Amino acid sequence: MLFRSDIDLQIAVNGVRGPADRSRVADFSYFVALVDPDRNILVQEPFQVHFDFKDNRTQLATREEISPHLPLSDVKQASNYQIWIGFQMTADELAYNRSQKQ
């Protein structure tokens, strides 16, 4: 039997506008994933953050409150699972990051 459980998370995200940015807008995608004891991703949910750098602001911060749905076969074993949070990169962003390795 599979249980669906909701958890409440607060994710703090800080954004810094660089000198080359002319749009004054930044959108970021991130994910929250439930990982089993064998490091298999059981579920992954995407989320979005939007920054609007008005009035010449160069730094913004937000605190996202999310409630991802997590499937667990036994809620008593929840402490054996991990929650991973990370930025969801596009193929171009991933290629750029890989090219910067030293």
mmCIF file of C-alpha atoms in Angstrom:
data_model
loop_
_atom_site.group_PDB
_atom_site.id
_atom_site.type_symbol
_atom_site.label_atom_id
_atom_site.label_comp_id
_atom_site.label_asym_id
_atom_site.label_seq_id
_atom_site.Cartn_x
_atom_site.Cartn_y
_atom_site.Cartn_z
ATOM 1 C CA MET A 1 0.000 0.000 0.000
ATOM 2 C CA LEU A 2 1.268 3.463 -0.902
ATOM 3 C CA PHE A 3 0.608 6.444 1.366
ATOM 4 C CA ARG A 4 0.578 10.002 0.087
ATOM 5 C CA SER A 5 1.911 12.461 2.557
ATOM 6 C CA ASP A 6 2.305 16.220 2.445
ATOM 7 C CA ILE A 7 5.105 18.005 4.215
ATOM 8 C CA ASP A 8 5.539 21.726 4.723
ATOM 9 C CA LEU A 9 8.865 23.222 3.651
ATOM 10 C CA GLN A 10 10.251 26.741 3.595
ATOM 11 C CA ILE A 11 12.848 27.361 0.895
ATOM 12 C CA ALA A 12 14.945 30.550 1.088
ATOM 13 C CA VAL A 13 16.206 31.813 -2.280
ATOM 14 C CA ASN A 14 18.472 34.839 -2.766
ATOM 15 C CA GLY A 15 18.972 36.490 -6.154
ATOM 16 C CA VAL A 16 21.711 38.890 -7.232
ATOM 17 C CA ARG A 17 21.430 40.896 -10.440
ATOM 18 C CA GLY A 18 24.697 41.045 -12.371
ATOM 19 C CA PRO A 19 25.933 44.044 -14.386
ATOM 20 C CA ALA A 20 25.177 42.387 -17.757
ATOM 21 C CA ASP A 21 21.483 41.864 -16.951
ATOM 22 C CA ARG A 22 19.252 44.361 -18.735
ATOM 23 C CA SER A 23 15.883 42.647 -18.268
ATOM 24 C CA ARG A 24 15.678 43.194 -14.478
ATOM 25 C CA VAL A 25 13.729 39.930 -14.308
ATOM 26 C CA ALA A 26 14.955 36.479 -13.306
ATOM 27 C CA ASP A 27 13.056 33.201 -13.241
ATOM 28 C CA PHE A 28 14.468 30.101 -11.582
ATOM 29 C CA SER A 29 13.228 26.537 -11.546
ATOM 30 C CA TYR A 30 14.017 24.225 -8.682
ATOM 31 C CA PHE A 31 12.904 20.777 -7.614
ATOM 32 C CA VAL A 32 12.066 18.897 -4.454
ATOM 33 C CA ALA A 33 12.662 15.138 -4.616
ATOM 34 C CA LEU A 34 12.038 12.238 -2.251
ATOM 35 C CA VAL A 35 14.946 9.767 -2.250
ATOM 36 C CA ASP A 36 14.790 6.252 -0.824
ATOM 37 C CA PRO A 37 17.567 4.607 1.248
ATOM 38 C CA ASP A 38 19.140 3.243 -1.989
ATOM 39 C CA ARG A 39 19.325 6.798 -3.419
ATOM 40 C CA ASN A 40 16.565 6.188 -5.962
ATOM 41 C CA ILE A 41 14.436 9.240 -6.715
ATOM 42 C CA LEU A 42 10.850 8.235 -5.981
ATOM 43 C CA VAL A 43 9.173 11.503 -6.889
ATOM 44 C CA GLN A 44 10.353 14.893 -8.050
ATOM 45 C CA GLU A 45 8.218 18.043 -8.186
ATOM 46 C CA PRO A 46 9.195 21.264 -9.973
ATOM 47 C CA PHE A 47 8.692 24.750 -8.509
ATOM 48 C CA GLN A 48 9.301 28.277 -9.819
ATOM 49 C CA VAL A 49 10.762 31.481 -8.318
ATOM 50 C CA HIS A 50 10.339 34.879 -9.989
ATOM 51 C CA PHE A 51 12.477 37.934 -9.173
ATOM 52 C CA ASP A 52 11.600 41.403 -10.474
ATOM 53 C CA PHE A 53 14.512 43.772 -9.804
ATOM 54 C CA LYS A 54 12.578 47.064 -9.673
ATOM 55 C CA ASP A 55 13.987 50.475 -8.761
ATOM 56 C CA ASN A 56 17.599 49.546 -9.556
ATOM 57 C CA ARG A 57 17.675 46.833 -6.905
ATOM 58 C CA THR A 58 20.513 44.353 -7.280
ATOM 59 C CA GLN A 59 19.603 41.844 -4.569
ATOM 60 C CA LEU A 60 16.326 40.176 -3.649
ATOM 61 C CA ALA A 61 15.325 37.364 -1.350
ATOM 62 C CA THR A 62 12.209 35.278 -1.022
ATOM 63 C CA ARG A 63 11.003 32.511 1.211
ATOM 64 C CA GLU A 64 8.863 29.972 -0.610
ATOM 65 C CA GLU A 65 6.408 27.888 1.379
ATOM 66 C CA ILE A 66 5.663 24.666 -0.435
ATOM 67 C CA SER A 67 3.901 21.400 0.360
ATOM 68 C CA PRO A 68 5.182 18.676 -1.954
ATOM 69 C CA HIS A 69 3.348 15.359 -2.110
ATOM 70 C CA LEU A 70 5.542 12.461 -1.012
ATOM 71 C CA PRO A 71 4.593 8.818 -1.612
ATOM 72 C CA LEU A 72 5.704 6.508 1.190
ATOM 73 C CA SER A 73 5.039 2.786 1.446
ATOM 74 C CA ASP A 74 5.384 2.916 5.244
ATOM 75 C CA VAL A 75 5.154 6.264 7.046
ATOM 76 C CA LYS A 76 6.910 4.720 10.047
ATOM 77 C CA GLN A 77 10.045 4.425 7.875
ATOM 78 C CA ALA A 78 10.008 8.108 6.813
ATOM 79 C CA SER A 79 13.265 8.820 8.660
ATOM 80 C CA ASN A 80 15.068 6.479 6.201
ATOM 81 C CA TYR A 81 14.271 8.782 3.278
ATOM 82 C CA GLN A 82 15.936 12.020 2.221
ATOM 83 C CA ILE A 83 14.552 15.165 0.639
ATOM 84 C CA TRP A 84 16.744 16.710 -2.033
ATOM 85 C CA ILE A 85 16.308 20.288 -3.206
ATOM 86 C CA GLY A 86 18.186 21.729 -6.160
ATOM 87 C CA PHE A 87 18.055 24.050 -9.137
ATOM 88 C CA GLN A 88 16.463 22.562 -12.240
ATOM 89 C CA MET A 89 18.824 23.549 -15.051
ATOM 90 C CA THR A 90 18.158 23.695 -18.763
ATOM 91 C CA ALA A 91 20.391 21.701 -21.119
ATOM 92 C CA ASP A 92 22.264 24.926 -21.998
ATOM 93 C CA GLU A 93 22.822 25.828 -18.338
ATOM 94 C CA LEU A 94 24.075 22.321 -17.579
ATOM 95 C CA ALA A 95 26.453 22.385 -20.566
ATOM 96 C CA TYR A 96 27.793 25.778 -19.466
ATOM 97 C CA ASN A 97 28.372 24.588 -15.887
ATOM 98 C CA ARG A 98 30.157 21.460 -17.117
ATOM 99 C CA SER A 99 32.412 23.537 -19.392
ATOM 100 C CA GLN A 100 33.536 25.624 -16.378
ATOM 101 C CA LYS A 101 35.065 22.684 -14.498
ATOM 102 C CA GLN A 102 38.725 23.191 -13.716
#
